[in-house]
CSV table of C-alpha atoms and ligand atoms in Angstrom, one decimal:
chain,number,residue,atom,x,y,z
L,1,MET,CA,108.3,96.5,86.2
L,2,GLY,CA,110.4,99.8,84.7
L,3,ILE,CA,111.8,103.0,86.2
L,4,ASP,CA,108.7,103.6,88.4
L,5,ILE,CA,109.1,100.5,90.5
L,6,ILE,CA,113.2,101.3,90.9
L,7,LYS,CA,112.3,104.8,91.9
L,8,LYS,CA,109.8,103.5,94.0
L,9,ARG,CA,112.0,101.1,96.1
L,10,LYS,CA,113.2,102.6,99.4
L,11,THR,CA,114.4,101.2,102.6
L,12,ILE,CA,111.9,100.5,105.3
L,13,ARG,CA,112.8,100.1,108.6
L,14,LYS,CA,109.2,99.5,110.3
L,15,PHE,CA,106.5,96.8,109.6
L,16,LYS,CA,103.6,96.0,110.4
L,17,ASP,CA,102.9,93.1,112.6
L,18,ILE,CA,101.4,91.0,110.0
L,19,LYS,CA,102.4,87.3,109.4
L,20,ILE,CA,104.4,86.9,105.8
L,21,GLU,CA,103.5,83.4,103.8
L,22,ILE,CA,106.6,81.5,102.2
L,23,GLU,CA,104.9,81.7,99.1
L,24,ASP,CA,105.3,85.4,98.9
L,25,MET,CA,108.7,85.1,99.6
L,26,ARG,CA,108.9,82.5,96.9
L,27,THR,CA,107.8,85.0,94.2
L,28,LEU,CA,111.1,87.0,95.6
L,29,ILE,CA,113.4,84.3,94.9
L,30,GLU,CA,112.0,83.7,91.6
L,31,ALA,CA,113.0,87.2,90.6
L,32,ALA,CA,116.4,86.8,92.3
L,33,ILE,CA,117.4,83.7,90.1
L,34,GLN,CA,116.7,85.8,87.1
L,35,ALA,CA,119.7,88.1,87.8
L,36,PRO,CA,122.7,88.0,85.7
L,37,SER,CA,125.4,86.3,87.2
L,38,ALA,CA,129.2,85.9,85.8
L,39,HIS,CA,129.6,82.7,83.6
L,40,ASN,CA,125.8,81.7,84.4
L,41,PHE,CA,127.3,79.9,87.5
L,42,GLN,CA,124.6,81.3,89.5
L,43,PRO,CA,126.6,81.2,92.8
L,44,TRP,CA,123.6,81.8,95.2
L,45,GLU,CA,121.6,80.4,97.9
L,46,PHE,CA,118.8,81.8,99.8
L,47,ILE,CA,118.0,81.2,103.5
L,48,LEU,CA,114.6,81.8,104.3
L,49,ILE,CA,113.4,82.2,107.9
L,50,ASP,CA,110.0,82.9,109.6
L,51,SER,CA,110.7,80.8,112.5
L,52,ASN,CA,110.8,83.0,116.0
L,53,GLU,CA,113.0,80.6,117.6
L,54,VAL,CA,115.8,80.5,115.0
L,55,LYS,CA,115.6,84.5,114.6
L,56,GLU,CA,116.1,84.4,118.5
L,57,LYS,CA,118.9,82.4,118.2
L,58,LEU,CA,120.3,84.4,115.8
L,59,SER,CA,119.9,87.8,117.0
L,60,SER,CA,121.4,86.7,120.2
L,61,LYS,CA,124.6,85.1,118.6
L,62,MET,CA,125.2,88.1,116.5
L,63,ALA,CA,124.4,90.6,119.2
L,64,SER,CA,127.3,88.8,121.6
L,65,THR,CA,129.7,89.3,118.8
L,66,TRP,CA,128.8,92.7,118.1
L,67,THR,CA,128.7,94.0,122.3
L,68,ASN,CA,132.3,92.7,122.7
L,69,ASN,CA,133.3,94.7,119.2
L,70,LEU,CA,131.6,97.8,121.0
L,71,ILE,CA,133.3,97.1,124.2
L,72,LYS,CA,137.1,97.1,122.1
L,73,ASP,CA,135.8,100.2,120.5
L,74,GLY,CA,135.2,101.8,124.2
L,75,LYS,CA,131.9,102.9,123.3
L,76,PRO,CA,129.8,103.3,126.7
L,77,LEU,CA,127.8,100.8,128.0
L,78,HIS,CA,124.2,102.8,127.7
L,79,GLU,CA,125.2,102.9,123.9
L,80,ILE,CA,126.0,99.3,123.4
L,81,GLN,CA,122.9,98.5,125.5
L,82,GLU,CA,120.8,100.7,123.1
L,83,ARG,CA,122.4,99.3,119.9
L,84,ILE,CA,122.1,95.9,120.5
L,85,SER,CA,118.6,96.1,121.9
L,86,MET,CA,117.5,97.7,118.4
L,87,SER,CA,119.5,95.8,116.4
L,88,LYS,CA,118.0,92.4,118.3
L,89,GLY,CA,114.6,93.9,117.8
L,90,ARG,CA,114.7,94.0,114.4
L,91,ILE,CA,115.6,90.3,113.9
L,92,ASN,CA,113.4,89.4,116.4
L,93,ASN,CA,110.8,91.3,115.1
L,94,ALA,CA,111.1,90.6,111.7
L,95,PRO,CA,107.8,89.5,109.7
L,96,PHE,CA,110.2,87.2,107.3
L,97,ILE,CA,114.1,87.0,106.9
L,98,ILE,CA,115.9,86.2,103.9
L,99,ILE,CA,119.9,85.7,103.8
L,100,PRO,CA,121.4,85.7,100.3
L,101,CYS,CA,124.3,83.6,100.3
L,102,PHE,CA,127.7,83.9,98.0
L,103,ASP,CA,128.3,79.6,97.1
L,104,THR,CA,132.3,80.5,96.8
L,105,SER,CA,132.4,76.6,95.4
L,106,LYS,CA,130.7,77.7,92.2
L,107,ILE,CA,133.3,80.1,91.1
L,108,GLU,CA,136.1,79.6,89.0
L,109,LYS,CA,139.7,78.9,90.8
L,110,TYR,CA,143.0,80.3,89.8
L,111,ASP,CA,146.6,80.8,91.9
L,112,ASP,CA,147.0,84.3,90.7
L,113,GLU,CA,145.4,87.5,90.7
L,114,ARG,CA,142.4,85.8,88.7
L,115,ASP,CA,141.2,84.4,91.8
L,116,ASN,CA,140.4,87.9,93.4
L,117,ALA,CA,138.4,88.8,89.9
L,118,GLU,CA,136.4,85.7,90.0
L,119,PHE,CA,135.5,86.3,93.6
L,120,ILE,CA,134.4,89.8,93.3
L,121,MET,CA,132.4,88.6,90.3
L,122,GLY,CA,130.8,86.1,92.4
L,123,LEU,CA,129.7,88.7,94.9
L,124,GLN,CA,128.2,91.2,92.3
L,125,SER,CA,126.3,88.0,91.1
L,126,VAL,CA,124.8,87.9,94.6
L,127,ALA,CA,124.6,91.3,94.7
L,128,LEU,CA,122.4,91.6,91.6
L,129,ALA,CA,120.3,88.8,92.6
L,130,SER,CA,119.4,90.6,96.0
L,131,GLU,CA,118.6,93.9,94.2
L,132,ASN,CA,115.9,92.0,92.3
L,133,ILE,CA,114.7,90.6,95.7
L,134,LEU,CA,114.4,94.4,96.9
L,135,LEU,CA,112.5,95.6,93.6
L,136,ARG,CA,110.2,92.5,93.7
L,137,ALA,CA,109.3,93.3,97.0
L,138,THR,CA,108.5,96.7,96.1
L,139,GLU,CA,106.1,95.5,93.5
L,140,LYS,CA,104.5,93.3,95.4
L,141,GLY,CA,103.8,95.9,98.1
L,142,PHE,CA,106.5,94.8,100.6
L,143,GLY,CA,108.8,96.5,102.4
L,144,ALA,CA,112.7,95.6,103.1
L,145,LEU,CA,115.5,96.3,104.6
L,146,TRP,CA,119.0,95.4,104.0
L,147,LEU,CA,121.2,94.7,107.0
L,148,CYS,CA,124.9,94.2,106.4
L,149,ALA,CA,125.9,92.5,110.2
L,150,PRO,CA,126.4,89.0,108.6
L,151,LEU,CA,129.4,90.6,107.0
L,152,PHE,CA,130.7,91.0,110.5
L,153,CYS,CA,130.2,87.7,112.1
L,154,PRO,CA,129.6,85.5,109.2
L,155,GLU,CA,130.7,82.5,111.9
L,156,ASP,CA,127.5,83.2,114.0
L,157,VAL,CA,125.2,83.4,111.0
L,158,ARG,CA,126.6,79.8,110.1
L,159,GLU,CA,126.7,78.2,113.3
L,160,VAL,CA,123.1,79.3,114.0
L,161,ILE,CA,122.0,78.0,110.7
L,162,GLY,CA,124.2,75.3,110.1
L,163,ILE,CA,126.0,76.9,107.1
L,164,PRO,CA,128.8,74.9,105.5
L,165,ASN,CA,131.9,76.8,105.2
L,166,HIS,CA,132.2,77.6,101.3
L,167,ILE,CA,129.1,79.5,101.7
L,168,LEU,CA,129.2,83.1,102.6
L,169,PRO,CA,126.3,84.8,104.1
L,170,GLN,CA,125.9,88.2,102.6
L,171,GLU,CA,123.5,90.5,104.4
L,172,ILE,CA,120.0,90.0,106.3
L,173,LEU,CA,116.8,91.3,104.2
L,174,ILE,CA,113.9,91.7,106.4
L,175,ILE,CA,110.9,91.8,104.6
L,176,GLY,CA,107.2,92.7,105.7
L,177,ILE,CA,104.6,94.9,104.9
L,178,PRO,CA,105.4,99.0,105.6
L,179,ASP,CA,104.7,100.7,108.5
L,180,GLU,CA,106.3,103.8,107.4
L,181,ASP,CA,106.4,105.6,104.4
L,182,PRO,CA,110.2,107.6,104.6
L,183,ILE,CA,111.1,110.0,102.4
L,184,LYS,CA,113.3,108.2,100.1
L,185,PRO,CA,117.2,109.7,100.7
L,186,LYS,CA,118.3,112.4,97.8
L,187,ARG,CA,120.3,111.0,95.1
L,188,ARG,CA,123.3,112.4,93.7
L,189,ASP,CA,122.9,114.4,90.3
L,190,LEU,CA,122.9,112.7,87.0
L,191,LYS,CA,125.7,115.5,86.1
L,192,ASP,CA,127.7,114.7,89.0
L,193,VAL,CA,128.0,110.8,88.5
L,194,ILE,CA,128.2,110.4,84.7
L,195,HIS,CA,131.7,110.6,82.9
L,196,HIS,CA,131.0,110.9,79.3
L,197,ASN,CA,134.1,109.6,77.3
L,198,LYS,CA,136.7,110.9,80.5
L,199,TRP,CA,136.8,111.2,83.5
Y,1,LIG,C1,125.2,97.1,101.3
Y,1,LIG,C2,124.3,97.9,102.0
Y,1,LIG,C3,124.4,97.8,103.0
Y,1,LIG,C4,123.3,98.0,104.3
Y,1,LIG,N1,123.4,98.0,105.5
Y,1,LIG,C5,122.4,98.6,106.0
Y,1,LIG,C6,122.4,98.2,107.8
Y,1,LIG,O1,123.2,97.8,108.4
Y,1,LIG,N2,121.5,99.0,108.4
Y,1,LIG,C7,120.4,99.6,107.9
Y,1,LIG,O2,119.7,100.2,108.5
Y,1,LIG,N3,120.3,100.2,106.4
Y,1,LIG,C8,121.6,99.3,105.7
Y,1,LIG,N4,121.6,99.6,104.3
Y,1,LIG,C9,120.3,100.4,103.9
Y,1,LIG,C10,120.9,102.1,103.1
Y,1,LIG,O3,121.0,102.4,104.5
Y,1,LIG,C11,120.1,102.6,102.2
Y,1,LIG,O4,120.0,102.1,100.9
Y,1,LIG,C12,120.6,103.9,102.0
Y,1,LIG,O5,120.4,104.7,102.9
Y,1,LIG,C13,119.5,104.4,101.0
Y,1,LIG,O6,118.0,104.5,101.1
Y,1,LIG,P1,117.1,103.8,100.4
Y,1,LIG,O7,117.6,102.6,100.3
Y,1,LIG,O8,115.9,104.1,101.0
Y,1,LIG,O9,117.4,104.3,98.9
Y,1,LIG,C14,122.3,99.0,103.4
Y,1,LIG,C15,122.1,98.9,102.3
Y,1,LIG,C16,122.9,98.2,101.2
Y,1,LIG,C17,123.2,98.5,99.8
């Protein structure tokens, strides 16, 4: 795997209605756990979901919290219905779902500002593992969509899946066979992002 796979990876939001085998998802997790992690603590857990019943429970629970938030934001009813229906559809129709989680019991604890640094390092480690999943998925011909929604309703995800309190679900990764070939969003130029020896 090299720069070609890194460049090829892009977000896929439409998937073919083709069943994904759990064995294929295991190879993605195999890539995930090769990621570096702070202190080599490997503070990750991965929830694999292919049950329609679990997907439905998850999407309904998350939708109720999101609906309440959108009402609070004063969004019009038709917009709320449209967004909730799209969001539920994405989860219910997902060929496979992986939820990378951060195990906060695995990190160093301090009673000063180092605690926050260790927490961030844990998050960074899980994010690196997640990127490995995206890259391996690309290499294997799968598409993937990263949904940040669990960060906004972690209790919903925790309740439906039965996740203990010290485990923080980070995102929902929808994995499947791509049914679209979107143009990858343009990247900022190298010259705009590199700071050589000074800002
Ligand atoms: C932390 C993070 C959160 C994201 N959340 C969402 C999301 O909730 N919904 C969505 O459609 N895409 C989401 N994405 C995908 C981004 O929109 C996408 O990566 C970005 O537009 C660049 O496109 P590319 O992945 O095709 O290169 C997320 C990506 C990241 C890294």
